[in-house]
CSV table of C-alpha atoms and ligand atoms in Angstrom, one decimal:
chain,number,residue,atom,x,y,z
C,268,UNK,CA,-31.2,119.6,-77.6
C,269,UNK,CA,-29.1,117.3,-75.5
C,270,UNK,CA,-29.0,113.7,-76.7
C,271,UNK,CA,-30.5,112.2,-73.6
C,272,UNK,CA,-33.4,114.7,-73.7
C,273,UNK,CA,-34.1,113.8,-77.3
C,274,UNK,CA,-34.2,110.1,-76.4
C,275,UNK,CA,-36.6,110.8,-73.6
C,276,UNK,CA,-38.7,113.0,-75.9
C,277,UNK,CA,-38.7,110.3,-78.6
C,278,UNK,CA,-39.9,107.7,-76.1
C,279,UNK,CA,-42.7,110.0,-75.0
C,280,UNK,CA,-43.7,110.8,-78.6
C,281,UNK,CA,-43.5,107.2,-79.5
C,282,UNK,CA,-45.8,106.2,-76.6
C,283,UNK,CA,-48.3,109.0,-77.6
C,284,UNK,CA,-48.3,107.8,-81.2
C,285,UNK,CA,-48.9,104.2,-80.1
C,286,UNK,CA,-51.8,105.3,-77.9
C,287,UNK,CA,-53.4,107.1,-80.8
C,288,UNK,CA,-52.8,104.1,-83.1
C,289,UNK,CA,-54.4,101.8,-80.6
C,290,UNK,CA,-57.4,104.1,-80.5
C,291,UNK,CA,-57.5,103.8,-84.3
C,292,UNK,CA,-57.6,107.6,-84.6
C,293,UNK,CA,-55.8,108.3,-87.9
C,294,UNK,CA,-56.5,112.0,-88.0
C,295,UNK,CA,-55.2,112.4,-84.5
C,296,UNK,CA,-52.0,110.6,-85.5
C,297,UNK,CA,-51.6,112.9,-88.4
C,298,UNK,CA,-52.2,115.9,-86.2
C,299,UNK,CA,-49.6,114.6,-83.8
C,300,UNK,CA,-47.1,113.9,-86.5
C,301,UNK,CA,-47.6,117.4,-87.8
C,302,UNK,CA,-46.8,118.7,-84.3
C,303,UNK,CA,-43.6,116.6,-84.3
C,304,UNK,CA,-42.5,118.0,-87.7
C,305,UNK,CA,-42.5,121.5,-86.0
C,306,UNK,CA,-41.0,120.3,-82.8
C,307,UNK,CA,-38.0,118.7,-84.4
C,308,UNK,CA,-37.5,121.1,-87.2
C,309,UNK,CA,-34.7,123.0,-85.5
C,310,UNK,CA,-33.0,120.2,-83.6
C,311,UNK,CA,-33.4,117.3,-86.1
C,312,UNK,CA,-34.1,118.9,-89.5
C,313,UNK,CA,-33.6,115.8,-91.5
C,314,UNK,CA,-35.9,113.7,-89.4
C,315,UNK,CA,-38.5,116.5,-89.4
C,316,UNK,CA,-38.4,117.0,-93.2
C,317,UNK,CA,-38.7,113.2,-93.7
C,318,UNK,CA,-41.8,113.1,-91.5
C,319,UNK,CA,-43.2,116.2,-93.3
C,320,UNK,CA,-42.7,114.5,-96.7
C,321,UNK,CA,-44.4,111.4,-95.5
C,322,UNK,CA,-47.4,113.3,-94.3
C,323,UNK,CA,-47.7,115.2,-97.5
C,324,UNK,CA,-47.4,112.2,-99.8
C,325,UNK,CA,-50.0,110.2,-97.9
C,326,UNK,CA,-52.9,112.7,-98.0
C,327,UNK,CA,-56.2,111.2,-97.1
C,328,UNK,CA,-58.9,111.2,-99.9
C,329,UNK,CA,-62.3,112.8,-99.8
C,330,UNK,CA,-64.3,110.5,-97.5
C,331,UNK,CA,-61.4,110.2,-95.0
C,332,UNK,CA,-60.9,112.6,-92.2
C,333,UNK,CA,-58.9,115.0,-94.3
C,334,UNK,CA,-58.5,118.2,-92.4
C,335,UNK,CA,-54.7,117.8,-92.9
C,336,UNK,CA,-55.1,118.0,-96.6
C,337,UNK,CA,-56.2,121.6,-96.5
C,338,UNK,CA,-54.0,122.6,-93.6
C,339,UNK,CA,-50.5,121.7,-94.7
C,340,UNK,CA,-48.7,119.5,-92.2
C,341,UNK,CA,-46.4,122.3,-91.2
C,342,UNK,CA,-49.1,124.9,-90.7
C,343,UNK,CA,-49.9,126.2,-87.2
C,344,UNK,CA,-53.6,126.5,-88.1
C,345,UNK,CA,-54.5,122.8,-87.8
C,346,UNK,CA,-58.1,122.3,-87.0
C,347,UNK,CA,-58.7,120.1,-83.9
C,348,UNK,CA,-61.7,117.9,-84.5
C,349,UNK,CA,-64.0,117.2,-81.5
C,350,UNK,CA,-63.3,113.9,-79.9
C,351,UNK,CA,-65.0,111.5,-77.5
C,352,UNK,CA,-63.2,112.2,-74.2
C,353,UNK,CA,-62.7,108.5,-73.4
C,354,UNK,CA,-62.0,106.8,-76.7
C,355,UNK,CA,-60.3,109.8,-78.3
C,356,UNK,CA,-62.2,108.9,-81.4
C,357,UNK,CA,-63.3,111.8,-83.6
C,358,UNK,CA,-67.0,112.5,-83.2
C,359,UNK,CA,-67.4,113.8,-86.8
C,360,UNK,CA,-66.5,112.5,-90.2
C,361,UNK,CA,-64.9,115.1,-92.4
C,362,UNK,CA,-65.4,115.5,-96.2
C,363,UNK,CA,-63.1,117.9,-97.9
C,364,UNK,CA,-63.9,118.1,-101.6
C,365,UNK,CA,-62.6,121.5,-102.2
C,366,UNK,CA,-60.3,120.2,-104.9
C,367,UNK,CA,-63.4,119.6,-107.1
C,368,UNK,CA,-66.8,118.1,-106.7
C,369,UNK,CA,-69.3,118.2,-109.6
C,370,UNK,CA,-72.7,119.8,-108.7
C,371,UNK,CA,-75.3,117.2,-107.9
C,372,UNK,CA,-77.9,116.5,-110.5
C,373,UNK,CA,-81.1,118.0,-109.1
C,374,UNK,CA,-84.3,119.6,-110.4
C,375,UNK,CA,-83.9,123.3,-111.1
C,376,UNK,CA,-86.0,124.5,-108.2
C,377,UNK,CA,-83.9,122.5,-105.6
C,378,UNK,CA,-80.7,123.5,-107.3
C,379,UNK,CA,-81.8,127.1,-107.0
C,380,UNK,CA,-82.6,126.8,-103.3
C,381,UNK,CA,-79.0,125.4,-102.8
C,382,UNK,CA,-77.5,128.2,-104.9
C,383,UNK,CA,-79.4,130.8,-102.8
C,384,UNK,CA,-78.0,129.4,-99.5
C,385,UNK,CA,-74.5,129.6,-101.0
C,386,UNK,CA,-75.0,133.2,-102.3
C,387,UNK,CA,-76.4,134.3,-99.0
C,388,UNK,CA,-73.2,133.0,-97.3
C,389,UNK,CA,-71.1,134.9,-99.8
C,390,UNK,CA,-73.1,138.1,-99.4
C,391,UNK,CA,-73.3,137.9,-95.6
C,392,UNK,CA,-71.9,141.3,-95.0
C,393,UNK,CA,-74.3,142.9,-97.5
C,394,UNK,CA,-77.2,141.2,-95.8
C,395,UNK,CA,-75.9,142.2,-92.3
C,396,UNK,CA,-75.7,145.8,-93.4
C,397,UNK,CA,-79.5,145.7,-93.9
C,398,UNK,CA,-80.1,143.8,-90.7
C,399,UNK,CA,-80.9,140.6,-92.5
C,400,UNK,CA,-79.5,137.2,-91.4
C,401,UNK,CA,-78.5,134.6,-94.0
C,402,UNK,CA,-80.1,131.2,-94.0
C,403,UNK,CA,-78.3,129.5,-91.1
C,404,UNK,CA,-79.8,126.1,-91.1
C,405,UNK,CA,-81.6,123.7,-93.5
C,406,UNK,CA,-83.0,120.3,-93.3
C,407,UNK,CA,-82.6,117.9,-96.3
C,408,UNK,CA,-85.4,115.5,-96.7
C,409,UNK,CA,-85.8,112.5,-99.0
C,410,UNK,CA,-85.5,108.8,-99.7
C,411,UNK,CA,-82.1,107.1,-99.6
C,412,UNK,CA,-79.5,107.6,-102.3
C,413,UNK,CA,-80.9,110.8,-103.9
C,414,UNK,CA,-78.0,113.1,-103.1
C,415,UNK,CA,-78.6,114.6,-99.7
C,416,UNK,CA,-75.2,113.9,-98.3
C,417,UNK,CA,-73.7,114.7,-101.7
C,418,UNK,CA,-75.5,118.1,-101.8
C,419,UNK,CA,-74.3,118.9,-98.2
C,420,UNK,CA,-70.7,118.2,-99.4
C,421,UNK,CA,-71.3,120.4,-102.5
C,422,UNK,CA,-72.7,123.3,-100.4
C,423,UNK,CA,-69.6,123.1,-98.2
C,424,UNK,CA,-67.2,123.2,-101.2
C,425,UNK,CA,-69.1,126.2,-102.5
C,426,UNK,CA,-68.5,128.2,-99.4
C,427,UNK,CA,-65.0,126.9,-99.2
C,428,UNK,CA,-65.3,124.8,-96.0
C,429,UNK,CA,-64.9,121.1,-95.2
C,430,UNK,CA,-68.1,119.4,-94.2
C,431,UNK,CA,-68.4,117.9,-90.8
C,432,UNK,CA,-70.8,115.0,-90.5
C,433,UNK,CA,-72.2,114.0,-87.1
C,434,UNK,CA,-73.9,110.7,-87.5
C,435,UNK,CA,-76.6,110.8,-84.9
C,436,UNK,CA,-77.2,107.1,-85.0
C,437,UNK,CA,-73.6,106.4,-84.0
C,438,UNK,CA,-73.6,109.0,-81.3
C,439,UNK,CA,-77.0,107.8,-80.0
C,440,UNK,CA,-75.7,104.3,-79.7
C,441,UNK,CA,-73.1,105.3,-77.2
C,442,UNK,CA,-74.1,105.8,-73.6
C,443,UNK,CA,-76.9,108.4,-73.4
C,444,UNK,CA,-75.3,110.3,-70.5
C,445,UNK,CA,-72.3,110.8,-72.7
C,446,UNK,CA,-74.3,111.7,-75.8
C,447,UNK,CA,-75.2,115.1,-74.3
C,448,UNK,CA,-71.6,116.0,-73.7
C,449,UNK,CA,-70.4,114.8,-77.0
C,450,UNK,CA,-73.2,116.8,-78.8
C,451,UNK,CA,-72.2,120.0,-77.0
C,452,UNK,CA,-68.6,119.4,-77.8
C,453,UNK,CA,-69.3,119.0,-81.5
C,454,UNK,CA,-71.5,122.1,-81.6
C,455,UNK,CA,-69.0,124.2,-79.7
C,456,UNK,CA,-66.2,123.1,-81.9
C,457,UNK,CA,-68.2,123.5,-85.1
C,458,UNK,CA,-69.2,127.0,-84.1
C,459,UNK,CA,-65.6,128.0,-83.3
C,460,UNK,CA,-64.4,126.7,-86.6
C,461,UNK,CA,-67.4,128.2,-88.5
C,462,UNK,CA,-67.9,124.8,-90.0
C,463,UNK,CA,-70.6,123.4,-92.1
C,464,UNK,CA,-72.1,120.8,-89.8
C,465,UNK,CA,-74.4,118.0,-91.1
C,466,UNK,CA,-76.5,116.2,-88.5
C,467,UNK,CA,-77.1,112.9,-90.4
C,468,UNK,CA,-80.0,110.7,-89.7
C,469,UNK,CA,-81.5,113.4,-87.4
C,470,UNK,CA,-84.6,111.2,-87.0
C,471,UNK,CA,-82.7,108.7,-84.9
C,472,UNK,CA,-83.4,110.8,-81.8
C,473,UNK,CA,-87.1,110.5,-82.5
C,474,UNK,CA,-86.8,106.7,-83.1
C,475,UNK,CA,-84.9,106.3,-79.8
C,476,UNK,CA,-87.5,108.4,-78.0
C,477,UNK,CA,-90.4,106.1,-79.0
C,478,UNK,CA,-88.8,102.8,-78.1
C,479,UNK,CA,-86.4,103.6,-75.3
C,480,UNK,CA,-86.9,103.4,-71.6
C,481,UNK,CA,-84.6,106.3,-70.9
C,482,UNK,CA,-87.2,108.8,-71.9
C,483,UNK,CA,-86.2,111.6,-69.6
C,484,UNK,CA,-82.6,111.6,-70.8
C,485,UNK,CA,-83.7,111.6,-74.4
C,486,UNK,CA,-86.0,114.5,-73.8
C,487,UNK,CA,-83.1,116.5,-72.3
C,488,UNK,CA,-81.1,115.6,-75.4
C,489,UNK,CA,-83.8,116.9,-77.8
C,490,UNK,CA,-84.0,120.0,-75.7
C,491,UNK,CA,-80.2,120.4,-76.0
C,492,UNK,CA,-80.4,120.0,-79.7
C,493,UNK,CA,-83.2,122.6,-80.0
C,494,UNK,CA,-81.1,125.0,-78.0
C,495,UNK,CA,-78.1,124.4,-80.1
C,496,UNK,CA,-80.1,125.0,-83.3
C,497,UNK,CA,-81.5,128.2,-81.8
C,498,UNK,CA,-78.1,129.5,-80.8
C,499,UNK,CA,-76.4,128.6,-84.0
C,500,UNK,CA,-74.5,131.6,-85.3
C,501,UNK,CA,-74.7,133.3,-88.7
C,502,UNK,CA,-71.1,132.4,-89.3
C,503,UNK,CA,-71.7,128.7,-89.6
C,504,UNK,CA,-74.1,126.6,-91.6
C,505,UNK,CA,-76.1,123.8,-89.9
C,506,UNK,CA,-77.6,121.1,-92.1
C,507,UNK,CA,-79.6,118.1,-91.1
C,508,UNK,CA,-80.7,115.1,-93.2
C,509,UNK,CA,-83.4,112.5,-92.8
C,510,UNK,CA,-85.3,109.8,-94.7
C,511,UNK,CA,-88.1,110.0,-92.1
C,512,UNK,CA,-89.5,113.6,-91.8
C,513,UNK,CA,-92.6,112.2,-90.1
C,514,UNK,CA,-90.4,111.2,-87.2
C,515,UNK,CA,-88.9,114.6,-86.6
C,516,UNK,CA,-90.1,116.5,-83.6
C,517,UNK,CA,-92.2,119.4,-84.9
C,518,UNK,CA,-90.4,121.7,-82.5
C,519,UNK,CA,-87.1,120.8,-84.2
C,520,UNK,CA,-88.6,120.9,-87.7
C,521,UNK,CA,-89.8,124.4,-87.1
C,522,UNK,CA,-86.4,125.6,-86.2
C,523,UNK,CA,-84.8,125.0,-89.6
C,524,UNK,CA,-84.7,128.1,-91.8
C,525,UNK,CA,-85.0,126.1,-95.0
C,526,UNK,CA,-86.4,122.8,-96.1
C,527,UNK,CA,-84.8,121.1,-99.0
C,528,UNK,CA,-86.9,118.3,-100.5
C,529,UNK,CA,-85.1,115.6,-102.5
C,530,UNK,CA,-86.7,112.9,-104.6
C,531,UNK,CA,-85.8,110.4,-107.3
C,532,UNK,CA,-84.8,112.1,-110.5
C,533,UNK,CA,-87.0,112.5,-113.6
C,534,UNK,CA,-86.0,111.0,-116.9
C,535,UNK,CA,-83.9,113.9,-117.9
C,536,UNK,CA,-82.0,113.7,-114.6
C,537,UNK,CA,-81.5,110.0,-114.9
C,538,UNK,CA,-80.2,110.3,-118.4
C,539,UNK,CA,-77.8,113.1,-117.3
C,540,UNK,CA,-76.6,111.0,-114.4
C,541,UNK,CA,-76.0,108.0,-116.6
C,542,UNK,CA,-73.9,110.1,-118.9
C,543,UNK,CA,-71.9,111.3,-115.9
C,544,UNK,CA,-71.5,107.8,-114.4
C,545,UNK,CA,-70.4,106.3,-117.8
C,546,UNK,CA,-67.6,108.8,-117.7
C,547,UNK,CA,-65.0,107.7,-120.4
C,548,UNK,CA,-67.3,104.9,-121.6
C,549,UNK,CA,-70.1,107.5,-122.5
C,550,UNK,CA,-69.3,107.4,-126.2
C,551,UNK,CA,-69.4,103.6,-126.4
C,552,UNK,CA,-72.8,103.5,-124.6
C,553,UNK,CA,-74.0,106.8,-126.2
C,554,UNK,CA,-76.8,105.4,-128.5
C,555,UNK,CA,-78.2,103.4,-125.5
C,556,UNK,CA,-78.4,106.1,-122.9
C,557,UNK,CA,-82.1,106.9,-123.6
C,558,UNK,CA,-83.0,103.3,-123.3
C,559,UNK,CA,-81.0,102.9,-120.1
C,560,UNK,CA,-82.7,106.0,-118.7
C,561,UNK,CA,-86.1,104.5,-119.5
C,562,UNK,CA,-85.1,101.2,-117.7
C,563,UNK,CA,-83.8,102.9,-114.6
C,564,UNK,CA,-86.7,105.4,-114.1
C,565,UNK,CA,-87.8,105.6,-110.5
C,566,UNK,CA,-84.5,104.5,-109.0
C,567,UNK,CA,-82.3,106.7,-106.9
C,568,UNK,CA,-79.2,108.0,-108.6
C,569,UNK,CA,-77.2,106.0,-106.1
C,570,UNK,CA,-78.8,102.8,-107.6
C,571,UNK,CA,-78.4,104.2,-111.1
C,572,UNK,CA,-74.7,104.6,-110.4
C,573,UNK,CA,-74.3,101.0,-109.2
C,574,UNK,CA,-76.1,99.7,-112.3
C,575,UNK,CA,-74.0,101.7,-114.6
C,576,UNK,CA,-70.7,100.6,-113.0
C,577,UNK,CA,-71.8,97.0,-113.2
C,578,UNK,CA,-72.5,97.5,-116.9
C,579,UNK,CA,-69.1,99.1,-117.5
C,580,UNK,CA,-67.3,96.3,-115.7
C,581,UNK,CA,-69.2,93.7,-117.8
C,582,UNK,CA,-68.5,95.5,-121.0
C,583,UNK,CA,-64.8,95.7,-120.2
C,584,UNK,CA,-64.1,92.4,-118.6
C,585,UNK,CA,-66.5,90.1,-120.4
C,586,UNK,CA,-66.5,92.1,-123.7
C,587,UNK,CA,-70.3,92.1,-123.7
C,588,UNK,CA,-71.6,94.7,-126.3
C,589,UNK,CA,-73.2,97.7,-124.8
C,590,UNK,CA,-76.4,97.1,-126.9
C,591,UNK,CA,-76.8,93.7,-125.3
C,592,UNK,CA,-76.1,95.1,-121.8
C,593,UNK,CA,-78.7,97.9,-122.3
C,594,UNK,CA,-81.4,95.5,-123.5
C,595,UNK,CA,-80.7,93.1,-120.6
C,596,UNK,CA,-81.0,96.0,-118.3
C,597,UNK,CA,-84.4,96.8,-119.8
C,598,UNK,CA,-85.5,93.2,-119.5
C,599,UNK,CA,-84.5,93.2,-115.8
C,600,UNK,CA,-86.2,96.4,-114.9
C,601,UNK,CA,-89.4,96.4,-117.0
C,602,UNK,CA,-91.4,94.8,-114.3
C,603,UNK,CA,-90.6,97.5,-111.7
C,604,UNK,CA,-91.8,100.4,-113.9
C,605,UNK,CA,-95.1,102.1,-113.7
C,606,UNK,CA,-97.4,102.2,-116.7
C,607,UNK,CA,-96.1,105.4,-118.3
C,608,UNK,CA,-92.4,104.4,-117.8
C,609,UNK,CA,-93.1,101.0,-119.2
C,610,UNK,CA,-94.6,102.6,-122.3
C,611,UNK,CA,-91.6,104.8,-122.6
C,612,UNK,CA,-89.3,101.9,-122.3
C,613,UNK,CA,-91.3,99.9,-124.9
C,614,UNK,CA,-91.1,102.7,-127.4
C,615,UNK,CA,-87.3,103.2,-126.7
C,616,UNK,CA,-86.8,99.5,-127.3
C,617,UNK,CA,-88.8,99.5,-130.5
C,618,UNK,CA,-86.9,102.5,-131.8
C,619,UNK,CA,-83.6,100.8,-131.1
C,620,UNK,CA,-84.8,97.9,-133.2
C,621,UNK,CA,-83.1,95.5,-130.7
C,622,UNK,CA,-86.1,93.2,-130.3
C,623,UNK,CA,-89.2,92.4,-132.3
C,624,UNK,CA,-92.4,94.2,-131.4
C,625,UNK,CA,-93.8,90.9,-130.3
C,626,UNK,CA,-91.1,90.4,-127.8
C,627,UNK,CA,-91.3,94.0,-126.5
C,628,UNK,CA,-95.0,93.7,-126.1
C,629,UNK,CA,-94.6,90.5,-124.1
C,630,UNK,CA,-92.0,92.0,-121.9
C,631,UNK,CA,-93.7,95.3,-121.2
C,632,UNK,CA,-97.4,94.6,-121.8
C,633,UNK,CA,-97.6,97.5,-124.3
C,634,UNK,CA,-99.7,96.9,-127.3
C,635,UNK,CA,-98.0,96.3,-130.6
C,636,UNK,CA,-100.2,98.9,-132.2
C,637,UNK,CA,-98.8,101.5,-129.8
C,638,UNK,CA,-95.3,100.5,-130.7
C,639,UNK,CA,-96.0,100.7,-134.4
C,640,UNK,CA,-97.6,104.1,-134.0
C,641,UNK,CA,-94.6,105.6,-132.1
C,642,UNK,CA,-91.7,103.7,-133.5
C,643,UNK,CA,-92.7,102.6,-137.0
C,644,UNK,CA,-93.0,99.0,-138.2
C,645,UNK,CA,-91.2,96.2,-136.4
C,646,UNK,CA,-87.7,95.8,-137.8
C,647,UNK,CA,-87.4,92.2,-136.8
C,648,UNK,CA,-89.7,89.3,-137.4
C,649,UNK,CA,-87.5,86.8,-135.6
C,650,UNK,CA,-86.4,86.5,-132.0
C,651,UNK,CA,-83.4,87.6,-130.0
C,652,UNK,CA,-81.2,90.6,-130.1
C,653,UNK,CA,-80.3,92.4,-133.2
C,654,UNK,CA,-76.8,91.4,-134.4
C,655,UNK,CA,-74.0,93.9,-133.6
Z,972,ATP,N1,-78.5,114.0,-107.2
Z,972,ATP,C1,-77.4,113.3,-107.4
Z,972,ATP,N2,-76.5,113.8,-108.3
Z,972,ATP,C2,-75.4,113.1,-108.6
Z,972,ATP,N3,-75.1,111.9,-108.0
Z,972,ATP,C3,-75.9,111.4,-107.1
Z,972,ATP,C4,-77.1,112.1,-106.7
Z,972,ATP,N4,-77.8,111.4,-105.8
Z,972,ATP,C5,-77.0,110.3,-105.5
Z,972,ATP,N5,-75.9,110.3,-106.3
Z,972,ATP,C6,-74.8,109.3,-106.3
Z,972,ATP,O1,-75.1,108.4,-105.2
Z,972,ATP,C7,-74.2,108.5,-104.1
Z,972,ATP,C8,-74.9,108.5,-102.8
Z,972,ATP,O2,-75.7,109.6,-102.6
Z,972,ATP,P1,-75.9,110.3,-101.2
Z,972,ATP,O3,-75.0,109.7,-100.2
Z,972,ATP,O4,-75.9,111.8,-101.4
Z,972,ATP,O5,-77.4,109.9,-100.8
Z,972,ATP,P2,-78.3,110.3,-99.6
Z,972,ATP,O6,-79.5,111.0,-100.2
Z,972,ATP,O7,-77.5,111.0,-98.6
Z,972,ATP,O8,-78.8,108.9,-99.1
Z,972,ATP,P3,-79.0,108.4,-97.6
Z,972,ATP,O9,-80.4,108.9,-97.2
Z,972,ATP,O10,-79.0,106.9,-97.7
Z,972,ATP,O11,-77.9,108.9,-96.7
Z,972,ATP,C9,-73.5,109.9,-104.3
Z,972,ATP,O12,-72.2,109.9,-103.8
Z,972,ATP,C10,-73.5,110.0,-105.9
Z,972,ATP,O13,-72.4,109.2,-106.4
Z,973,MG,MG1,-76.8,110.5,-96.7
């Protein structure tokens, strides 16, 4: 490479990088840098290897657009993510958790549905030999924070793919005319890459349809999605998630091969999740996990996670004893629980002996007789928490 050509090239490359930086498109910058590593490998080996090192040591973590993590910077097989033609922004978020993601905590029946989808993928050839198609699409339904996105990520890791997430709320907020093109682009690209594609907040189309003046355009959009779902190949997996199944167009609903229904966890699930979220503090909080589970019944595991992290911070920074934190948690949440859960909580509190039966009864409305029956006589006559 002649020196003058190299300088020209550097200028052009620099300008391209600046353009990508200005568009805020980190994954594009990384892809471009990976290209430069190859381009300059022969002519400028030191520069090329420096760039290569840089790329490798600054891998993007799970929630980032991390295609580069799987495809080494120097590999030719770099996946090109679909982008908005004008802004050059990536239209999908990528989760790549293939270096390890614990299975979500779910009721056995739902976990089995998920395992079946995964097994069908793995046995695709066997199914095909009998003329049977695997489950190609599934809709994940349930309230916020119960593990829908997490399960989609888990499914993707199990079939050794990154997860592409297309957030329909974001796409819908752009110009409608463009939405159609962008949608087609994402579907095309997902099909080519045999990706696991998650249409997040798929109900946002319906919401827009009911309160938007541009009804014709939206109808076309729904039709486009319906066609895409129909034409989705066996080689990819199409997932959709929603908190509002009632808003989904019945025609769209019908097209999904499987329906995965999520809900808040039962007590056992909450206790399991608490153990997981406590992580290295599990031993310290061990005796209180049951009480904590009783207090947090009915909450999403996302809320449970937040509560547990707050407790761990308080235990560490303010040196508050776990017993005290657990009892405070119970006091805060007693009012939100239904009758059965309140009774559970009252009995747990009584068994822990952290408060007198009188106090527990006041807090939970559960009769002292009930407490005595299930937890034995009150250990405390006085007030306040038991001493550590
Ligand atoms: N079933 C679960 N098992 C383990 N962790 C969970 C589960 N559900 C929620 N969590 C925790 O809460 C976080 C948020 O959950 P997630 O994003 O999957 O919720 P979601 O159902 O997709 O909610 P939304 O409808 O708001 O998108 C997870 O990353 C995880 O840490
Ligand atoms: Mg989600």
